[in-house]
Coordinates of C-alpha atoms in Angstrom, one line a residue:
M1 CA 74.0 141.4 92.9
I2 CA 72.8 138.5 92.1
Q3 CA 75.6 137.8 89.8
L4 CA 78.1 138.1 91.7
I5 CA 76.3 136.5 94.7
A6 CA 75.9 133.4 92.2
H7 CA 79.5 134.3 90.9
N8 CA 80.7 133.7 94.7
L9 CA 78.7 131.0 95.6
A10 CA 81.3 128.9 96.8
P11 CA 83.6 130.3 99.0
I12 CA 79.5 131.9 101.0
M13 CA 78.6 128.1 101.3
F14 CA 82.3 126.6 102.4
I15 CA 82.5 129.8 105.4
S16 CA 78.6 129.5 105.8
V17 CA 78.8 126.4 106.6
M18 CA 82.0 126.0 109.2
A19 CA 80.8 128.9 110.6
M20 CA 77.5 126.6 111.8
L21 CA 80.0 124.0 112.3
L22 CA 81.9 126.2 114.6
I23 CA 79.0 128.0 116.5
G24 CA 78.1 124.2 118.0
Y25 CA 75.3 122.8 115.7
P26 CA 75.5 118.4 114.9
V27 CA 77.6 118.3 112.6
A28 CA 76.0 115.1 110.3
F29 CA 72.7 117.7 109.6
T30 CA 74.4 120.6 109.3
L31 CA 76.8 119.4 106.6
A32 CA 73.7 117.8 105.2
A33 CA 70.8 120.6 105.6
G34 CA 73.9 123.1 104.5
G35 CA 74.2 121.1 100.8
L36 CA 70.5 120.6 100.1
I37 CA 69.7 124.7 101.1
F38 CA 73.0 125.7 98.6
F39 CA 71.5 123.3 96.5
I40 CA 68.2 124.5 95.4
I41 CA 69.9 128.4 95.8
G42 CA 72.2 127.3 93.1
V43 CA 69.8 125.7 90.6
E44 CA 67.6 128.7 91.2
L45 CA 71.2 131.1 90.4
S46 CA 72.7 128.7 87.8
Q47 CA 71.1 130.5 84.8
Y48 CA 72.7 133.9 86.4
S49 CA 76.4 131.9 86.3
S50 CA 77.7 129.2 83.8
E51 CA 80.2 128.0 86.6
I52 CA 77.3 126.2 88.6
R53 CA 76.4 123.4 87.1
L54 CA 73.6 122.0 89.1
F55 CA 69.5 121.1 88.1
Y56 CA 67.0 119.0 90.6
P57 CA 67.5 115.5 88.7
L58 CA 70.9 115.6 90.2
I59 CA 69.5 115.2 93.4
Q60 CA 68.2 111.5 93.0
S61 CA 72.5 110.7 92.6
L62 CA 72.4 110.9 96.6
A63 CA 70.8 107.4 97.0
N64 CA 73.7 106.2 95.2
R65 CA 76.3 107.9 96.7
T66 CA 74.5 106.7 100.0
F67 CA 74.9 103.5 99.4
D68 CA 78.8 103.4 98.4
I69 CA 79.7 104.5 101.7
M70 CA 77.7 101.5 102.9
R71 CA 79.4 99.4 100.5
N72 CA 83.0 100.7 101.5
D73 CA 85.1 97.9 102.4
T74 CA 87.9 100.4 103.9
L75 CA 86.3 101.9 106.3
L76 CA 84.9 98.6 108.1
A77 CA 88.3 99.0 109.3
I78 CA 86.6 101.7 112.0
P79 CA 84.3 99.4 114.3
F80 CA 87.1 96.5 114.2
F81 CA 89.5 98.9 115.9
T82 CA 87.3 100.4 118.2
F83 CA 85.8 97.4 119.6
M84 CA 89.2 95.6 120.0
G85 CA 90.1 98.5 121.7
L86 CA 87.5 99.2 123.6
I87 CA 87.4 95.8 125.0
L88 CA 91.1 96.0 125.4
E89 CA 91.2 99.3 127.8
R90 CA 88.0 97.7 130.1
S91 CA 90.2 94.0 130.6
R92 CA 92.6 97.0 132.0
M93 CA 95.4 96.2 130.2
A94 CA 97.2 99.5 130.0
E95 CA 97.1 99.1 133.8
D96 CA 99.1 95.9 134.4
L97 CA 101.6 97.5 131.0
L98 CA 101.9 100.7 133.3
D99 CA 102.7 99.1 136.3
T100 CA 105.3 97.0 135.2
I101 CA 107.0 99.6 132.1
G102 CA 107.1 101.6 135.3
Q103 CA 109.0 99.2 137.6
L104 CA 111.5 98.6 134.5
F105 CA 111.8 101.9 134.2
G106 CA 111.9 103.4 138.0
P107 CA 115.0 103.0 139.0
L108 CA 115.4 106.1 136.4
R109 CA 115.1 109.9 136.8
G110 CA 112.3 110.7 133.8
G111 CA 111.3 106.3 134.0
L112 CA 107.8 106.9 134.6
A113 CA 107.4 109.4 131.8
I114 CA 109.1 107.4 129.7
A115 CA 107.1 105.0 130.7
V116 CA 104.1 106.1 129.7
I117 CA 105.6 107.6 126.2
I118 CA 106.2 103.9 125.5
V119 CA 102.9 103.0 126.8
G120 CA 101.0 105.4 124.8
G121 CA 102.5 104.1 121.8
L122 CA 101.7 100.5 123.1
L123 CA 98.4 102.1 123.5
G124 CA 97.7 103.9 120.3
A125 CA 99.0 100.4 117.8
T126 CA 96.0 98.0 120.1
T127 CA 93.8 100.7 120.8
G128 CA 94.1 103.5 118.0
V129 CA 91.5 106.0 120.3
V130 CA 92.5 109.0 121.6
A131 CA 89.9 109.3 124.1
A132 CA 90.4 106.1 125.3
S133 CA 94.2 106.2 125.7
V134 CA 94.2 109.7 127.8
I135 CA 91.5 108.5 129.8
A136 CA 93.3 105.2 130.8
M137 CA 96.3 106.8 131.5
G138 CA 95.7 109.7 133.5
L139 CA 94.2 107.5 135.8
I140 CA 96.2 105.2 136.4
S141 CA 99.2 106.4 135.7
L142 CA 99.0 110.5 137.3
P143 CA 98.3 109.0 141.3
I144 CA 101.6 107.6 140.6
M145 CA 103.2 110.2 139.6
M146 CA 102.6 113.2 141.4
R147 CA 102.6 110.8 144.4
Y148 CA 106.0 110.0 143.7
G149 CA 107.1 114.0 143.4
Y150 CA 106.5 114.8 140.4
D151 CA 106.2 118.5 138.3
R152 CA 102.5 119.0 137.7
S153 CA 102.6 120.4 134.3
V154 CA 105.2 117.2 133.4
A155 CA 102.9 114.8 134.5
S156 CA 100.2 116.0 132.9
G157 CA 101.1 117.1 129.7
T158 CA 103.3 114.1 129.2
I159 CA 99.8 112.3 129.5
A160 CA 98.4 114.0 127.4
A161 CA 100.5 114.2 124.7
S162 CA 101.8 110.4 125.1
G163 CA 97.7 109.3 124.6
T164 CA 97.1 111.5 121.1
L165 CA 100.0 109.1 119.7
A166 CA 97.3 107.2 119.0
Q167 CA 96.6 109.7 116.4
I168 CA 99.3 108.3 114.3
V169 CA 100.6 105.2 115.5
P170 CA 98.8 102.7 113.1
P171 CA 96.0 101.3 113.3
S172 CA 95.4 104.9 113.5
L173 CA 91.1 105.3 113.0
V174 CA 92.3 108.8 111.4
L175 CA 94.8 106.6 109.3
I176 CA 91.5 104.5 108.3
V177 CA 89.4 107.8 107.3
M178 CA 92.8 109.8 106.0
S179 CA 93.0 106.8 103.6
D180 CA 89.9 106.9 102.6
Q181 CA 89.3 110.6 102.0
L182 CA 93.0 110.5 99.7
G183 CA 91.9 107.5 97.5
R184 CA 95.1 105.5 99.0
S185 CA 95.5 102.4 100.2
V186 CA 95.3 101.9 104.3
G187 CA 98.3 99.6 104.0
D188 CA 100.4 102.3 102.1
M189 CA 99.1 104.7 105.0
Y190 CA 100.1 102.7 107.9
V191 CA 103.6 101.6 106.3
A192 CA 104.3 105.0 105.9
A193 CA 103.5 106.4 109.3
L194 CA 105.7 103.6 111.4
Y195 CA 108.9 105.8 111.2
P196 CA 107.0 109.2 111.6
A197 CA 105.5 107.9 114.7
L198 CA 108.9 106.1 116.0
M199 CA 110.2 109.8 115.8
I200 CA 107.6 111.1 117.5
M201 CA 108.4 108.9 120.2
G202 CA 112.2 109.0 119.8
M203 CA 111.7 113.0 120.5
Y204 CA 109.2 112.8 123.2
C205 CA 111.6 110.0 125.0
L206 CA 114.7 112.9 124.2
Y207 CA 113.2 116.0 125.8
I208 CA 112.0 113.8 129.1
F209 CA 116.2 112.3 129.4
L210 CA 116.8 116.6 129.1
L211 CA 114.7 117.4 131.6
T212 CA 116.7 115.0 134.1
I213 CA 119.8 117.2 133.3
I214 CA 118.5 120.1 133.4
S215 CA 116.0 120.3 136.2
P216 CA 116.2 116.7 137.8
K217 CA 113.8 117.3 140.6
K218 CA 110.9 117.6 137.9
V219 CA 111.1 113.9 137.0
P220 CA 112.1 112.1 140.4
A221 CA 113.1 108.7 140.4
L222 CA 111.1 105.8 141.8
P223 CA 112.1 105.4 145.5
I224 CA 113.2 101.6 146.5
E225 CA 110.2 101.0 148.5
A226 CA 107.9 101.7 145.7
R227 CA 110.3 98.8 143.3
T228 CA 107.9 96.1 144.3
L229 CA 109.0 93.4 141.4
G230 CA 113.0 93.8 142.5
G231 CA 116.3 93.8 139.6
G232 CA 116.6 91.7 137.6
V233 CA 116.9 94.0 133.8
T234 CA 120.3 91.5 132.9
S235 CA 118.0 88.1 133.3
L236 CA 115.6 90.2 131.1
L237 CA 118.7 90.8 128.7
V238 CA 119.4 87.6 128.3
M239 CA 116.2 86.3 128.1
I240 CA 115.5 88.4 124.9
A241 CA 119.2 87.5 123.1
L242 CA 118.1 84.4 123.7
A243 CA 114.7 85.0 122.2
V244 CA 117.1 86.6 119.3
G245 CA 119.1 84.0 118.5
L246 CA 116.4 81.7 118.6
H247 CA 114.2 83.4 115.9
Y248 CA 117.5 83.5 113.7
A249 CA 118.5 80.4 114.2
L250 CA 114.4 79.5 113.1
Y251 CA 114.5 82.0 110.1
N252 CA 117.9 80.8 108.6
F253 CA 117.9 76.9 108.7
V254 CA 114.6 75.4 110.1
F255 CA 112.9 77.4 107.6
A256 CA 114.9 77.7 104.9
D257 CA 112.6 76.4 102.8
L258 CA 109.9 78.4 102.9
R259 CA 108.9 81.8 101.7
Y260 CA 110.2 85.6 103.4
E261 CA 106.6 86.1 105.2
T262 CA 106.0 82.4 106.1
R263 CA 109.5 82.2 107.3
F264 CA 109.3 85.5 109.7
V265 CA 106.0 84.0 110.9
W266 CA 106.7 81.2 111.9
S267 CA 110.2 81.7 113.6
A268 CA 109.4 84.6 115.3
T269 CA 105.6 82.7 116.5
I270 CA 107.7 80.0 118.1
A271 CA 111.0 82.1 119.7
T272 CA 107.9 84.5 121.4
L273 CA 105.9 81.5 122.6
T274 CA 109.3 79.7 123.7
A275 CA 109.9 83.1 125.8
L276 CA 106.6 83.2 127.1
G277 CA 106.5 79.3 128.4
V278 CA 109.6 79.6 130.0
S279 CA 108.0 82.9 132.0
L280 CA 104.8 80.6 132.8
L281 CA 106.2 77.9 133.7
N282 CA 109.3 80.1 136.2
R283 CA 106.2 81.6 137.6
H284 CA 103.8 78.5 138.3
L285 CA 106.3 75.9 139.0
K286 CA 108.7 78.4 141.2
L287 CA 112.3 77.5 139.6
G288 CA 113.5 80.4 140.0
I289 CA 115.2 80.8 136.4
I290 CA 114.4 84.1 135.9
S291 CA 114.2 86.5 137.8
R292 CA 110.9 88.2 138.7
L293 CA 110.9 91.4 137.0
A294 CA 112.2 89.5 133.1
E295 CA 109.2 86.4 134.6
Q296 CA 107.0 89.9 134.8
V297 CA 107.4 92.0 131.5
I298 CA 107.8 88.9 129.2
I299 CA 104.3 87.7 130.3
V300 CA 102.9 91.5 130.7
L301 CA 104.0 92.6 127.0
I302 CA 104.0 89.8 125.1
P303 CA 100.3 89.6 124.5
P304 CA 99.7 92.6 123.4
L305 CA 102.9 92.8 121.6
A306 CA 101.4 89.8 119.4
L307 CA 98.5 91.5 119.3
I308 CA 99.8 94.2 117.5
F309 CA 102.0 91.8 115.4
L310 CA 98.8 89.8 114.1
V311 CA 97.0 93.2 113.4
L312 CA 100.0 95.2 111.8
G313 CA 102.5 92.3 110.8
T314 CA 100.4 90.7 109.3
I315 CA 99.3 94.4 107.2
F316 CA 103.0 95.3 106.2
L317 CA 103.5 91.8 105.3
G318 CA 100.9 91.2 102.7
I319 CA 99.4 88.5 104.5
A320 CA 95.7 90.3 105.1
T321 CA 94.1 92.5 104.4
P322 CA 93.7 96.3 106.9
T323 CA 89.9 95.4 107.5
E324 CA 91.0 91.1 107.7
G325 CA 93.4 92.8 109.8
G326 CA 90.8 94.2 112.3
A327 CA 88.7 91.1 112.2
M328 CA 91.4 89.4 113.7
G329 CA 92.5 92.6 116.6
A330 CA 89.2 92.5 118.3
T331 CA 88.8 88.4 118.2
G332 CA 92.5 88.5 119.8
A333 CA 91.1 91.1 121.9
L334 CA 88.2 89.4 123.0
I335 CA 90.9 85.8 123.9
L336 CA 93.0 87.8 125.6
A337 CA 90.2 89.4 127.6
M338 CA 88.7 85.6 128.2
F339 CA 92.4 84.6 129.5
K340 CA 92.5 87.3 132.0
R341 CA 88.5 86.4 133.1
R342 CA 87.8 89.8 132.3
L343 CA 85.5 89.2 129.7
G344 CA 81.9 89.6 131.1
I345 CA 78.4 90.3 130.0
K346 CA 78.4 93.8 131.1
T347 CA 81.9 94.8 129.9
L348 CA 80.6 92.5 126.0
K349 CA 77.7 95.2 126.0
E350 CA 79.6 98.3 126.8
A351 CA 82.2 97.4 124.3
L352 CA 79.5 96.7 121.7
D353 CA 77.5 99.7 122.4
S354 CA 80.2 102.1 121.6
T355 CA 81.5 100.6 118.9
T356 CA 77.5 101.3 117.5
K357 CA 77.7 104.6 118.5
L358 CA 80.9 105.8 117.3
T359 CA 80.5 103.5 113.4
A360 CA 77.4 105.4 113.2
F361 CA 78.8 108.8 114.3
V362 CA 81.1 108.2 111.7
M363 CA 78.9 107.0 109.2
F364 CA 76.5 110.0 109.2
I365 CA 79.3 112.3 109.4
L366 CA 80.2 110.8 105.8
I367 CA 76.3 110.3 104.7
G368 CA 76.8 114.5 104.8
A369 CA 79.6 115.2 103.6
R370 CA 78.2 113.4 100.6
V371 CA 75.7 115.7 100.3
F372 CA 77.7 118.9 101.0
G373 CA 80.2 117.2 98.6
L374 CA 77.3 116.5 95.6
T375 CA 76.7 120.5 95.8
F376 CA 80.0 121.8 96.3
Y377 CA 81.0 120.6 93.6
G378 CA 78.2 121.6 91.1
I379 CA 78.9 125.1 92.0
N380 CA 82.6 124.3 91.2
G381 CA 84.7 124.8 94.9
H382 CA 86.7 122.7 94.1
I383 CA 88.1 125.0 91.4
W384 CA 87.8 127.4 93.4
I385 CA 89.8 125.8 96.3
E386 CA 92.6 124.9 93.9
E387 CA 92.9 127.8 92.6
L388 CA 93.3 129.5 96.0
L389 CA 95.8 126.8 96.8
L390 CA 98.0 126.8 93.3
A391 CA 98.3 130.8 93.5
L392 CA 100.3 130.3 96.6
P393 CA 104.0 131.2 96.6
G394 CA 106.3 128.4 97.4
G395 CA 104.9 125.9 94.6
E396 CA 105.1 122.6 96.4
T397 CA 106.5 123.9 100.2
G398 CA 104.5 126.5 100.9
F399 CA 101.2 124.4 99.8
L400 CA 102.1 122.5 102.0
F401 CA 102.8 125.2 105.0
V402 CA 99.6 127.1 104.2
V403 CA 97.4 123.7 104.6
T404 CA 99.3 122.5 107.7
V405 CA 98.5 126.1 109.6
I406 CA 95.0 125.9 108.1
V407 CA 93.8 121.9 109.3
F408 CA 95.7 123.3 112.9
V409 CA 93.4 126.4 113.4
L410 CA 90.5 124.1 112.6
G411 CA 91.7 121.3 114.8
C412 CA 91.5 124.0 117.3
F413 CA 87.6 123.7 116.4
L414 CA 86.4 120.9 114.7
D415 CA 87.0 116.9 115.5
F416 CA 88.8 115.2 112.7
F417 CA 86.1 113.1 111.8
E418 CA 84.6 116.5 110.6
I419 CA 87.6 117.7 109.2
A420 CA 88.8 114.8 107.3
F421 CA 85.2 114.9 105.9
I422 CA 85.2 118.3 104.6
V423 CA 88.2 119.8 104.2
V424 CA 90.7 116.5 103.3
P425 CA 88.9 115.9 100.0
L426 CA 89.0 119.8 98.6
L427 CA 93.1 119.1 99.0
V428 CA 93.8 116.3 96.9
G429 CA 93.4 118.1 93.4
P430 CA 95.5 120.8 93.6
A431 CA 97.9 118.4 95.7
E432 CA 98.2 116.1 92.5
S433 CA 98.0 119.2 90.3
L434 CA 101.7 120.0 92.3
G435 CA 103.0 116.5 92.1
I436 CA 102.7 115.6 95.8
D437 CA 102.7 112.3 96.8
L438 CA 99.3 112.2 98.6
I439 CA 100.3 109.6 101.6
W440 CA 102.8 112.3 102.4
L441 CA 100.3 115.2 102.6
G442 CA 98.0 112.2 104.7
I443 CA 100.8 111.6 107.5
I444 CA 101.5 114.8 107.6
L445 CA 97.7 116.2 108.3
G446 CA 98.0 113.4 110.7
I447 CA 100.6 114.8 112.8
N448 CA 98.9 117.8 112.5
L449 CA 95.5 117.1 113.9
Q450 CA 97.7 115.2 117.0
T451 CA 99.0 118.1 117.4
S452 CA 95.7 120.3 117.8
F453 CA 94.2 117.4 120.1
L454 CA 97.1 118.9 122.2
T455 CA 95.9 122.9 121.6
P456 CA 95.1 125.2 124.1
P457 CA 92.6 125.9 125.2
F458 CA 90.2 123.4 122.8
G459 CA 92.3 120.5 122.6
F460 CA 90.0 117.4 122.8
A461 CA 93.3 115.8 124.8
L462 CA 93.4 118.4 127.8
F463 CA 89.6 118.3 128.3
Y464 CA 89.2 114.7 128.2
L465 CA 92.8 114.1 130.8
R466 CA 91.1 117.6 132.7
S467 CA 87.9 115.1 132.9
I468 CA 89.3 112.8 135.1
S469 CA 92.3 114.7 137.1
P470 CA 91.7 115.8 140.3
T471 CA 91.1 119.6 141.1
Q472 CA 91.1 119.6 144.6
D473 CA 93.7 118.4 147.4
W474 CA 93.4 114.7 148.2
D475 CA 95.1 112.0 151.1
D476 CA 97.2 109.5 149.0
E477 CA 96.0 106.1 150.4
V478 CA 99.4 104.7 149.7
T479 CA 101.7 107.5 151.7
G480 CA 99.1 108.7 154.0
E481 CA 99.9 112.4 153.1
R482 CA 97.9 115.2 151.7
I483 CA 98.4 116.0 147.6
A484 CA 97.8 119.1 145.9
G485 CA 95.2 118.7 143.0
I486 CA 96.1 119.8 139.5
K487 CA 95.1 123.1 138.0
T488 CA 94.4 123.4 134.5
T489 CA 96.9 126.2 133.8
Q490 CA 98.9 123.7 134.8
I491 CA 97.8 121.1 132.3
Y492 CA 98.3 124.1 130.0
K493 CA 101.8 124.4 130.9
G494 CA 102.8 120.9 130.3
V495 CA 102.1 120.3 126.6
L496 CA 103.1 123.1 125.3
P497 CA 107.1 121.7 124.7
Y498 CA 105.2 118.5 123.4
I499 CA 103.3 120.8 120.4
V500 CA 106.8 122.5 120.1
I501 CA 108.3 118.9 119.3
Q502 CA 104.8 118.5 117.4
F503 CA 106.0 121.4 115.2
I504 CA 109.2 120.3 114.4
A505 CA 108.3 116.9 113.5
I506 CA 106.1 118.2 111.1
M507 CA 108.6 120.4 109.4
V508 CA 110.9 117.2 109.5
V509 CA 108.6 115.4 107.9
I510 CA 108.5 118.7 105.4
F511 CA 111.6 118.5 104.0
Y512 CA 112.7 114.9 104.7
P513 CA 110.0 112.8 102.1
R514 CA 112.1 110.1 102.6
L515 CA 110.6 109.2 106.1
V516 CA 107.3 108.8 104.9
T517 CA 107.7 107.5 101.2
H518 CA 109.8 105.0 101.5
Y519 CA 106.4 102.6 101.5
K520 CA 107.3 102.9 97.7
D521 CA 110.1 100.8 98.3
D522 CA 108.6 97.2 97.1
E523 CA 107.1 98.9 94.1
V524 CA 107.9 96.9 90.6
K525 CA 109.2 99.1 88.0
Y526 CA 108.9 98.0 84.5
N527 CA 110.0 99.6 81.1
I528 CA 107.3 99.1 78.3
E529 CA 110.1 98.7 76.0
D530 CA 111.6 95.9 77.5
V531 CA 108.1 93.8 77.5
Q532 CA 107.9 90.9 75.1
I533 CA 104.1 88.6 75.4
N534 CA 104.3 85.5 74.4
L535 CA 101.0 83.2 73.6
P536 CA 100.8 79.6 73.8
G537 CA 101.1 77.5 71.4
M538 CA 98.2 76.7 69.0
G539 CA 97.8 72.9 67.7
S540 CA 100.2 71.3 64.8
G541 CA 100.1 70.1 61.6
L542 CA 97.9 72.6 60.2
P543 CA 97.8 71.0 56.1
G544 CA 99.0 73.4 53.8
L545 CA 101.0 76.1 56.5
G546 CA 104.8 74.2 55.1
G547 CA 103.9 71.0 57.2
N548 CA 105.4 72.8 60.9
G549 CA 102.1 73.4 61.7
M550 CA 101.3 76.7 64.2
P551 CA 103.8 75.7 66.8
G552 CA 103.0 79.0 68.8
L553 CA 102.6 82.8 68.3
S554 CA 105.2 84.9 69.8
L555 CA 106.0 88.6 69.6
P556 CA 108.2 90.7 67.7
A557 CA 108.5 88.1 64.4
Q558 CA 110.9 85.5 64.9
T559 CA 111.1 84.4 61.1
G560 CA 110.1 86.0 58.0
G561 CA 109.2 89.4 59.5
N562 CA 111.1 92.5 59.9
G563 CA 111.4 92.9 63.3
G564 CA 108.1 94.8 64.1
G565 CA 105.5 92.3 62.8
L566 CA 103.8 88.8 64.1
S567 CA 105.4 85.8 63.1
L568 CA 103.8 82.3 63.0
P569 CA 107.1 80.0 62.3
G570 CA 105.8 77.0 60.3
G571 CA 104.5 78.8 57.2
L572 CA 102.8 81.4 58.3
N573 CA 103.6 84.8 58.0
L574 CA 102.3 88.2 59.4
N575 CA 104.5 91.1 59.4
G576 CA 104.5 94.9 59.2
S577 CA 104.0 94.3 55.4
P578 CA 100.9 93.1 53.8
P579 CA 101.1 89.4 53.0
S580 CA 99.7 87.9 49.1
G581 CA 98.4 84.8 48.8
L582 CA 99.5 81.5 48.8
P583 CA 100.9 78.9 46.1
G584 CA 98.6 78.7 43.7
Q585 CA 96.8 81.3 43.5
T586 CA 96.3 83.6 40.6
N587 CA 96.8 87.0 41.8
N588 CA 100.1 87.9 41.6
T589 CA 101.8 85.7 43.8
E590 CA 105.6 84.4 44.2
P591 CA 106.5 81.3 46.1
A592 CA 107.0 81.0 49.8
Q593 CA 109.6 80.8 52.0
N594 CA 108.8 78.0 54.8
G595 CA 105.6 76.9 52.9
G596 CA 104.2 80.5 53.4
S597 CA 103.7 83.5 51.0
T598 CA 105.4 86.9 50.9
G599 CA 103.1 89.4 48.7
N600 CA 102.5 92.9 48.8
N601 CA 98.8 92.7 47.1
G602 CA 97.4 92.7 50.4
Q603 CA 95.6 89.1 50.4
L604 CA 96.1 86.5 52.7
G605 CA 95.4 82.8 51.2
L606 CA 95.7 79.1 51.8
P607 CA 95.8 77.5 49.0
G608 CA 93.1 75.5 47.9
Q609 CA 90.2 76.8 49.9
L610 CA 90.4 79.8 51.8
N611 CA 90.6 83.6 51.1
L612 CA 90.7 86.4 53.5
N613 CA 91.2 89.1 51.7
S614 CA 92.7 91.0 54.3
Q615 CA 94.6 94.5 55.5
P616 CA 97.7 94.6 57.0
L617 CA 97.0 92.9 60.8
N618 CA 96.9 95.9 63.2
L619 CA 98.0 94.9 66.5
G620 CA 97.5 99.1 67.6
N621 CA 94.4 100.2 68.8
E622 CA 92.3 99.4 65.7
P623 CA 91.4 96.0 64.9
P624 CA 92.1 94.4 62.0
K625 CA 88.6 94.4 59.6
V626 CA 88.0 90.9 57.5
N627 CA 86.4 90.5 54.5

């Protein structure tokens, strides 16, 4: 019996810890306590099984493992992006965006829903936190959509699904943690996630468009009296065309002599600031050059778009690391809030408190996961997981399907951080054995976890939306009508189409990996056979070396060699065959060519004074021997 337990200690440990998490025990303490308890059990059972490699002195390594977490520069991006998102949320940027984009798309059927999807993507690219996005859009847009006759299921489902875009749209916290656990670059993960994120947003908009054809009453247009900014889309299009033209002219003519990154940044910055300056002058001087709608859209959209470029653009162009981009984003959010006069001591304190709590939460979970991992790897749990997953039929595709299902089910009960720190590291070994690109795997898992946020009855996005949705009938202050509340079943029904869309997106990414692996297109590949090594000059005019000195050292041989040696032009020749002495030696020497010597006695001589009895010069793994 004891031998049976010792042999199966890895699955027993994994199932026990997962059961404790599902019961509801605190994650960090469950992982740490489970790791320590099974560490003791493993040490005591190690005599019964050769698969257990645990001993008590190994526990001393936990101190270094904990300090390694604190020294991790990648995780430093988490507090920066969290702080940036919280500042933007409290500066009511989401309210301005929803109101302006809602006015822009209001005349169209489903325009409000499309505005929610677009703002969800923008908030995801600035806040990176699902809870903040769902709550902000729910508080602002849900009453408006209900006021103007949107179907409650469509409205609630669109808001919940759009809020979860923060899971996959860079600079998502999910992608930061995922890249850290997979051992890959955060910048590569951001670049790889860009196309899938845009694809999912497009699929959401396509669903709304189909609704306008199938059930137009569910997604009505804004009535004329609600369009407070009036018309003027043509004016907006003209301003966009002029800004793009200015960018093109600056890029190709004014900054043509600069590097690509510098040209792009300066030309885009000047063109954007010009459009913003014209809009501000038009508003304050009442010039009437552009319409009120175009003016409002430009003034409201450019600051967050500039912030997104400051964060993501600098990362994509290679100007900044993700941690540096997060720091710039946090600084930019503070500046935006100051310009809007919405940055007070209370707002700053609340943002710092929330950032500290979330960061401490992540760090404690990661420390607990390190304790868990020490024991789990010590009992060969990773080998058990690898053998289990590699035995699946279907190879690479079968592995991805099974992992998708497992992570999806766990995502219905566990928080993302718990899955990322426990499950994801266990998938690295099997994925690499199958030749799966880990960035590709990370994006699939990110979309998968985004889906689990929406799944009834445990989806976290559903909880966030339910917490701020009116449950009772209420009197609308604008229309004076009594509006019915939203039932939980209506929220669940509304997210079902978006869950289907998410699964379709996962399948597309699995069967068309180029959506993700395009991040490798910029990699420069070298052929080792084409590599030549040229060393700098080593002086000239050394006596006894044929009078020509040693002007340089090059590979392969240039003179006196046979294509496989090392040649010093001007008298000294070290090729693939053993050299002999120089003129003046007494042991089987022959006249030198080019001031040097050739022979086969394994000696290299300098006339009159220096003799290096040497083996042939070896440029491989063995160093040359000199006597």
